[in-house]
Short mmCIF file of C-alpha atoms in Angstrom, two decimals:
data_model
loop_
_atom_site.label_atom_id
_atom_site.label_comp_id
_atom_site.label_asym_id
_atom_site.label_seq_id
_atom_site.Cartn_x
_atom_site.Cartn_y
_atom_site.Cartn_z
CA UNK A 97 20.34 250.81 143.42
CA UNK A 98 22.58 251.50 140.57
CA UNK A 99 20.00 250.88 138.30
CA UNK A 100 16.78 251.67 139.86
CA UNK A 101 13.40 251.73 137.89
CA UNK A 102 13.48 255.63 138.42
CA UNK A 103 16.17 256.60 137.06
CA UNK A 104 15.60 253.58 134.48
CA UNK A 105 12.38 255.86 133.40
CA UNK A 106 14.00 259.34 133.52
CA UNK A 107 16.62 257.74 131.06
CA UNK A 108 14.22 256.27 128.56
CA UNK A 109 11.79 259.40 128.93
CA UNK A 110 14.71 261.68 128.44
CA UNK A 111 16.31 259.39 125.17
CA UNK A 112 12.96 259.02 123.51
CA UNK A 113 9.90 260.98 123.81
CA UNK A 114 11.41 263.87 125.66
CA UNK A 115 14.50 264.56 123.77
CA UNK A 116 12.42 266.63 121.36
CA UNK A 117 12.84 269.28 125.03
CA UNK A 118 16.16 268.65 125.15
CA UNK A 119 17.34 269.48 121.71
CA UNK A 120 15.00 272.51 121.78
CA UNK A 121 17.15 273.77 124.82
CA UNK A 122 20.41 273.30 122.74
CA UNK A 123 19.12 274.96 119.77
CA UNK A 124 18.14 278.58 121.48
CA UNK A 125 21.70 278.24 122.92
CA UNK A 126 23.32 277.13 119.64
CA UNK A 127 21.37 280.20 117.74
CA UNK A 128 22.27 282.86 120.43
CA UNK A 129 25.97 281.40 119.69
CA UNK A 130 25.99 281.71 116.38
CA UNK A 131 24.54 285.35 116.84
CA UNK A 132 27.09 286.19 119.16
CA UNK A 133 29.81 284.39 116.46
CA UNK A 134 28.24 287.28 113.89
CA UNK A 135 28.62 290.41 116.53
CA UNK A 136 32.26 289.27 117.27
CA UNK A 137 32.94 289.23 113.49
CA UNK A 138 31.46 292.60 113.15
CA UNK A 139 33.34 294.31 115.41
CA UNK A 140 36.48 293.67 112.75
CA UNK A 141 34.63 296.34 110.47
CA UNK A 142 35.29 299.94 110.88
CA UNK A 143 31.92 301.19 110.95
CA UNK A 144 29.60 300.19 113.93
CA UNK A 145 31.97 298.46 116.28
CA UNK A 146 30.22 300.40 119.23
CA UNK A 147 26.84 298.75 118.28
CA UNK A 148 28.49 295.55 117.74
CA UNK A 149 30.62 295.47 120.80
CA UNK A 150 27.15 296.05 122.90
CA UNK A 151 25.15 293.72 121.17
CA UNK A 152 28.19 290.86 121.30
CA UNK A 153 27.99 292.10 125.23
CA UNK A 154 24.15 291.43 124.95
CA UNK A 155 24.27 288.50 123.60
CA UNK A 156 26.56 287.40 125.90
CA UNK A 157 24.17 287.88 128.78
CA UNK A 158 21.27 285.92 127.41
CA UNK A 159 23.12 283.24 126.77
CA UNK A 160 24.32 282.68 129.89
CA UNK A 161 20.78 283.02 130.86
CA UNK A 162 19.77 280.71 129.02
CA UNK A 163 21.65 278.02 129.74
CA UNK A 164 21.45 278.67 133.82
CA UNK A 165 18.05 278.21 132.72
CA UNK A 166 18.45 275.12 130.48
CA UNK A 167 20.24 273.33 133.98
CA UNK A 168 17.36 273.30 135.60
CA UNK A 169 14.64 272.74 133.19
CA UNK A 170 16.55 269.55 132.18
CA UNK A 171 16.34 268.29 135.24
CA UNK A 172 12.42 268.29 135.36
CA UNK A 173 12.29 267.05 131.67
CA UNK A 174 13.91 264.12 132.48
CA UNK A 175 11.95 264.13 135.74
CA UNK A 176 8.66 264.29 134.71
CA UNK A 177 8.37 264.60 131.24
CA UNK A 178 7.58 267.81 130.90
CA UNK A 179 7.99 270.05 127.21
CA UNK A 180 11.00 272.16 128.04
CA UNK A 181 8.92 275.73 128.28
CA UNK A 182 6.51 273.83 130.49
CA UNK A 183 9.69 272.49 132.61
CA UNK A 184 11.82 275.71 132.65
CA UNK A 185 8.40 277.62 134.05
CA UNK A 186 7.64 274.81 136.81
CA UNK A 187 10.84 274.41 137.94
CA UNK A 188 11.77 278.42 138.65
CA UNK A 189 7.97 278.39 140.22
CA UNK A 190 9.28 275.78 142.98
CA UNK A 191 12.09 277.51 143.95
CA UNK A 192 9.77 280.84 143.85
CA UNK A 193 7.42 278.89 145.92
CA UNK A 194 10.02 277.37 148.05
CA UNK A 195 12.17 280.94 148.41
CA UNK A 196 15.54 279.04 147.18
CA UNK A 197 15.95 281.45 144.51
CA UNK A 198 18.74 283.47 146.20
CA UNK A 199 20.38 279.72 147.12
CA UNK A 200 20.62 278.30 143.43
CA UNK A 201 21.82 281.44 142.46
CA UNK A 202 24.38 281.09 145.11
CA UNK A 203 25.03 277.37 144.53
CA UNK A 204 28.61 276.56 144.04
CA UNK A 205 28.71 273.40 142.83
CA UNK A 206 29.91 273.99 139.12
CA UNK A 207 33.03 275.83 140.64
CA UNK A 208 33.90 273.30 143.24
CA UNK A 209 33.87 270.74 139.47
CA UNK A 210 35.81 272.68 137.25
CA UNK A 211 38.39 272.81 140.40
CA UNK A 212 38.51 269.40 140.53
CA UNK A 213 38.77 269.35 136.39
CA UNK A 214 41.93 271.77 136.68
CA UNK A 215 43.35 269.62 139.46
CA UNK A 216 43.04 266.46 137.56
CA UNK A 217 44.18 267.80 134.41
CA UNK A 218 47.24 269.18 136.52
CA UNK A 219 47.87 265.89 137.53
CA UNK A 220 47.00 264.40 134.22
CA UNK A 221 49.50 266.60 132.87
CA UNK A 222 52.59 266.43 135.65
CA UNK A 223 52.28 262.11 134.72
CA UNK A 224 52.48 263.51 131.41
CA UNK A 225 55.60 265.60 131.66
CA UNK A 226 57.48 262.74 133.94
CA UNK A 227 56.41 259.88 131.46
CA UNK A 228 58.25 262.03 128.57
CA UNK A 229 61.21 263.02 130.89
CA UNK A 230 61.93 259.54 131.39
CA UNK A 231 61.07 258.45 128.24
CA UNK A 232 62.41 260.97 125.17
CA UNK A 233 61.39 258.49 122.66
CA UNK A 234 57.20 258.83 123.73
CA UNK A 235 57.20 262.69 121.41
CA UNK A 236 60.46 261.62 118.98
CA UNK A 237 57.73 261.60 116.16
CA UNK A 238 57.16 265.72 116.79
CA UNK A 239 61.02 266.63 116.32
CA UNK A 240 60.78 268.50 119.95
CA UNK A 241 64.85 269.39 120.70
CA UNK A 242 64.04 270.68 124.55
CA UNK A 243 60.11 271.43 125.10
CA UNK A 244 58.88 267.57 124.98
CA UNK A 245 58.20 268.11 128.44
CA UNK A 246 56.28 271.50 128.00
CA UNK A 247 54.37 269.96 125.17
CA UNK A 248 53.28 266.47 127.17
CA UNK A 249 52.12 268.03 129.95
CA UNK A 250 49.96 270.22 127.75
CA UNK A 251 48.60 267.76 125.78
CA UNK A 252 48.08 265.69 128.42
CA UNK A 253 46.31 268.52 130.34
CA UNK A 254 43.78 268.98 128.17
CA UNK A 255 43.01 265.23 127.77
CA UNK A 256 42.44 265.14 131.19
CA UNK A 257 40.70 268.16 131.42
CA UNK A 258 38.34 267.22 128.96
CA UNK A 259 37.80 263.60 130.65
CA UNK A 260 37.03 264.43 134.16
CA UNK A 261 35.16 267.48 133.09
CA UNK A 262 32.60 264.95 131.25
CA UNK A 263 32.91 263.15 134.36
CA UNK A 264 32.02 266.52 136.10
CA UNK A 265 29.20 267.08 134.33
CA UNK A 266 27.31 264.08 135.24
CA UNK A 267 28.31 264.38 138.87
CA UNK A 268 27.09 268.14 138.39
CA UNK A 269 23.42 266.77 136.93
CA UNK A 270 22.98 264.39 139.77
CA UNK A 271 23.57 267.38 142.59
CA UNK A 272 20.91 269.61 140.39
CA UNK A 273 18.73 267.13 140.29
CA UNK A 274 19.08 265.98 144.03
CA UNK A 275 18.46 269.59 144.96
CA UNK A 276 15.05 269.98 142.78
CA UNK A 277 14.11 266.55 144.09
CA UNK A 278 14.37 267.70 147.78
CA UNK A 279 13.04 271.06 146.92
CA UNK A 280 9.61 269.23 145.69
CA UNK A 281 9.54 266.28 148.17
CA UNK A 282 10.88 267.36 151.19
CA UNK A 283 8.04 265.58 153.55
CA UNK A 284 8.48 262.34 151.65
CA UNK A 285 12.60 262.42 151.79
CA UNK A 286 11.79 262.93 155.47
CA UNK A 287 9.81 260.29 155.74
CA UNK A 288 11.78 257.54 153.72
CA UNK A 289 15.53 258.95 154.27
CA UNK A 290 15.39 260.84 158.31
CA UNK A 291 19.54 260.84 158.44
CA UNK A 292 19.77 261.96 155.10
CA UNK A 293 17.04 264.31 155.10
CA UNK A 294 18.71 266.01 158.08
CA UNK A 295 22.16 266.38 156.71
CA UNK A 296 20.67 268.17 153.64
CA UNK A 297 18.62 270.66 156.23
CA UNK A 298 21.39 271.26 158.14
#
Protein backbone atom coordinates (compact mmCIF):
# COMPACT_ATOMS: atom_id res chain seq x y z
CA UNK A 1 0.00 0.00 0.00
CA UNK A 2 0.72 3.62 -0.02
CA UNK A 3 1.28 3.60 3.43
CA UNK A 4 2.49 0.28 4.45
CA UNK A 5 3.83 -0.49 8.04
CA UNK A 6 7.36 -0.83 6.36
CA UNK A 7 7.90 1.98 5.00
CA UNK A 8 5.78 3.52 8.02
CA UNK A 9 8.96 2.18 10.20
CA UNK A 10 11.81 3.18 7.84
CA UNK A 11 10.19 6.76 8.07
CA UNK A 12 9.96 7.02 11.81
CA UNK A 13 13.44 5.13 12.24
CA UNK A 14 14.96 7.45 9.74
CA UNK A 15 13.13 10.95 11.43
CA UNK A 16 13.98 9.95 14.96
CA UNK A 17 16.53 7.69 16.26
CA UNK A 18 18.47 7.32 13.08
CA UNK A 19 18.76 10.79 11.86
CA UNK A 20 21.77 11.21 14.15
CA UNK A 21 23.35 8.76 10.66
CA UNK A 22 21.90 10.88 8.47
CA UNK A 23 23.15 14.23 9.52
CA UNK A 24 26.57 12.62 10.12
CA UNK A 25 26.55 11.79 6.27
CA UNK A 26 25.76 15.52 5.44
CA UNK A 27 28.30 16.87 7.65
CA UNK A 28 31.58 14.95 6.07
CA UNK A 29 30.06 16.25 2.77
CA UNK A 30 29.32 19.77 4.06
CA UNK A 31 33.13 19.89 5.61
CA UNK A 32 34.81 18.48 2.39
CA UNK A 33 32.68 21.50 0.74
CA UNK A 34 33.70 23.99 2.71
CA UNK A 35 37.40 22.68 2.23
CA UNK A 36 37.03 22.65 -1.30
CA UNK A 37 35.26 26.47 -0.92
CA UNK A 38 38.94 27.35 0.83
CA UNK A 39 41.21 25.63 -2.14
CA UNK A 40 39.06 27.50 -4.78
CA UNK A 41 39.69 30.78 -2.87
CA UNK A 42 43.31 30.05 -2.74
CA UNK A 43 43.96 29.62 -6.05
CA UNK A 44 43.15 33.69 -6.38
CA UNK A 45 46.63 34.16 -4.53
CA UNK A 46 49.78 34.30 -6.45
CA UNK A 47 51.78 32.01 -4.54
CA UNK A 48 50.76 28.24 -4.45
CA UNK A 49 48.02 28.06 -7.02
CA UNK A 50 49.63 24.70 -8.29
CA UNK A 51 49.13 23.16 -4.77
CA UNK A 52 45.82 24.66 -4.52
CA UNK A 53 44.54 23.79 -7.92
CA UNK A 54 45.49 19.91 -6.98
CA UNK A 55 44.18 19.87 -3.71
CA UNK A 56 40.69 21.79 -4.98
CA UNK A 57 41.04 18.72 -7.72
CA UNK A 58 41.43 16.38 -4.62
CA UNK A 59 38.93 17.46 -2.88
CA UNK A 60 36.82 17.27 -5.57
CA UNK A 61 37.23 13.52 -5.86
CA UNK A 62 36.41 12.62 -2.30
CA UNK A 63 33.56 14.32 -2.31
CA UNK A 64 32.04 12.79 -4.93
CA UNK A 65 33.04 9.71 -3.16
CA UNK A 66 31.51 10.41 -0.52
CA UNK A 67 28.35 11.12 -1.40
CA UNK A 68 28.11 7.95 -4.03
CA UNK A 69 28.77 6.50 -0.81
CA UNK A 70 26.26 8.43 1.35
CA UNK A 71 23.34 7.01 -1.51
CA UNK A 72 23.68 3.88 -0.49
CA UNK A 73 24.36 3.87 3.13
CA UNK A 74 21.10 5.89 3.48
CA UNK A 75 19.29 3.47 2.12
CA UNK A 76 20.24 0.76 4.80
CA UNK A 77 19.92 3.43 7.63
CA UNK A 78 16.58 3.90 6.95
CA UNK A 79 16.35 0.17 6.29
CA UNK A 80 17.55 -1.26 9.19
CA UNK A 81 18.69 1.14 11.47
CA UNK A 82 21.98 0.87 11.17
CA UNK A 83 24.81 3.91 12.45
CA UNK A 84 25.86 5.29 9.11
CA UNK A 85 29.69 3.73 9.24
CA UNK A 86 28.02 0.48 10.18
CA UNK A 87 25.49 1.01 7.05
CA UNK A 88 27.99 2.40 4.46
CA UNK A 89 30.33 -0.92 5.35
CA UNK A 90 27.27 -3.49 5.09
CA UNK A 91 25.83 -2.20 2.25
CA UNK A 92 29.23 -2.11 -0.17
CA UNK A 93 29.81 -5.80 1.52
CA UNK A 94 26.41 -7.00 -0.27
CA UNK A 95 27.12 -5.84 -3.43
CA UNK A 96 30.86 -7.31 -2.84
CA UNK A 97 29.15 -10.42 -1.84
CA UNK A 98 26.60 -10.29 -4.50
CA UNK A 99 29.35 -9.12 -7.43
CA UNK A 100 26.99 -5.96 -8.39
CA UNK A 101 29.74 -3.69 -7.81
CA UNK A 102 30.59 -3.09 -11.50
CA UNK A 103 26.44 -2.70 -11.99
CA UNK A 104 25.85 0.22 -9.37
CA UNK A 105 28.73 1.74 -10.64
CA UNK A 106 27.17 1.47 -14.00
CA UNK A 107 23.63 2.33 -12.85
CA UNK A 108 22.08 5.08 -14.79
CA UNK A 109 19.34 6.04 -13.05
CA UNK A 110 20.42 9.61 -11.76
CA UNK A 111 21.04 10.56 -15.52
CA UNK A 112 17.86 9.19 -16.92
CA UNK A 113 16.29 11.98 -13.68
CA UNK A 114 18.12 14.94 -14.29
CA UNK A 115 16.91 14.30 -18.14
CA UNK A 116 13.63 14.27 -17.16
CA UNK A 117 14.44 17.54 -14.73
CA UNK A 118 15.86 19.43 -17.94
CA UNK A 119 12.87 18.29 -19.97
CA UNK A 120 10.39 19.51 -17.51
CA UNK A 121 12.06 22.61 -16.77
CA UNK A 122 12.13 23.08 -20.71
CA UNK A 123 8.65 22.74 -20.69
CA UNK A 124 8.19 24.63 -17.51
CA UNK A 125 9.94 27.31 -19.15
CA UNK A 126 8.40 27.29 -23.01
CA UNK A 127 4.60 27.77 -20.77
CA UNK A 128 6.61 30.37 -19.30
CA UNK A 129 7.74 32.27 -22.34
CA UNK A 130 4.07 31.81 -24.15
CA UNK A 131 2.19 32.94 -20.89
CA UNK A 132 4.40 36.33 -21.08
CA UNK A 133 4.08 36.57 -24.95
CA UNK A 134 0.51 36.67 -24.60
CA UNK A 135 0.40 38.44 -21.66
CA UNK A 136 3.11 41.63 -21.52
CA UNK A 137 1.59 42.82 -18.39
CA UNK A 138 2.71 39.24 -16.23
CA UNK A 139 6.86 40.97 -16.06
CA UNK A 140 5.57 44.95 -16.47
CA UNK A 141 6.86 45.25 -12.78
CA UNK A 142 10.75 44.40 -14.15
CA UNK A 143 10.75 47.33 -16.87
CA UNK A 144 11.77 44.46 -19.61
CA UNK A 145 11.43 46.61 -23.23
CA UNK A 146 11.99 43.20 -25.51
CA UNK A 147 13.57 40.17 -23.34
CA UNK A 148 10.26 39.44 -21.12
CA UNK A 149 10.17 36.40 -22.98
CA UNK A 150 13.95 35.45 -22.49
CA UNK A 151 13.60 36.30 -18.86
CA UNK A 152 10.14 34.07 -18.19
CA UNK A 153 11.28 31.23 -19.64
CA UNK A 154 14.37 31.44 -17.46
CA UNK A 155 12.82 32.00 -14.45
CA UNK A 156 10.42 29.68 -15.05
CA UNK A 157 13.11 27.07 -15.96
CA UNK A 158 14.66 27.00 -12.97
CA UNK A 159 11.40 26.79 -10.92
CA UNK A 160 10.69 23.86 -12.65
CA UNK A 161 13.93 22.53 -12.57
CA UNK A 162 14.18 22.80 -9.05
CA UNK A 163 10.52 21.17 -8.52
CA UNK A 164 10.72 18.04 -10.46
CA UNK A 165 14.30 17.60 -9.49
CA UNK A 166 12.96 17.26 -5.69
CA UNK A 167 10.50 15.15 -7.27
CA UNK A 168 13.52 13.26 -8.86
CA UNK A 169 15.14 12.70 -5.95
CA UNK A 170 12.58 10.76 -4.19
CA UNK A 171 11.82 8.72 -7.27
CA UNK A 172 15.77 8.27 -7.37
CA UNK A 173 15.71 6.91 -3.41
CA UNK A 174 12.96 4.49 -4.09
CA UNK A 175 15.01 2.79 -7.27
CA UNK A 176 18.26 2.67 -4.76
CA UNK A 177 16.48 1.29 -2.34
CA UNK A 178 14.49 -1.27 -4.55
CA UNK A 179 17.84 -2.37 -5.90
CA UNK A 180 19.54 -3.02 -2.27
CA UNK A 181 16.26 -4.63 -1.28
CA UNK A 182 16.45 -7.20 -4.17
CA UNK A 183 20.15 -7.44 -3.82
CA UNK A 184 19.55 -8.81 -0.02
CA UNK A 185 16.24 -10.71 -0.54
CA UNK A 186 16.25 -12.07 -3.74
CA UNK A 187 14.76 -15.73 -2.63
CA UNK A 188 12.01 -14.02 -0.67
CA UNK A 189 11.04 -11.38 -3.69
CA UNK A 190 10.91 -14.67 -5.59
CA UNK A 191 8.85 -16.19 -3.49
CA UNK A 192 6.21 -13.38 -2.69
CA UNK A 193 6.49 -11.29 -6.14
CA UNK A 194 7.41 -14.40 -9.21
CA UNK A 195 6.34 -11.73 -12.21
CA UNK A 196 8.08 -9.08 -10.65
CA UNK A 197 10.98 -10.89 -9.51
CA UNK A 198 11.51 -12.00 -13.13
CA UNK A 199 11.30 -8.69 -14.81
CA UNK A 200 14.03 -7.39 -12.43
CA UNK A 201 16.32 -10.67 -13.45
CA UNK A 202 15.77 -10.26 -16.80
Amino acid sequence: GCWSTALRDSFCRATTYSFGSICMGSLLVAVIQALEALARRARQNEDGQLLACLLECILSCIRDLVEYFNKWAYVYVGLYGFGYIEAGRNVIQLFQQKGWTVLITDDLNDRVLLMMSLGIGALTGIVGAVATMANQNLLADLDLEGGAGGVAFFICFFVGLVFSSILMSVVGSAVDTVIVCFAESPNEFEANHPSLSGEMRS
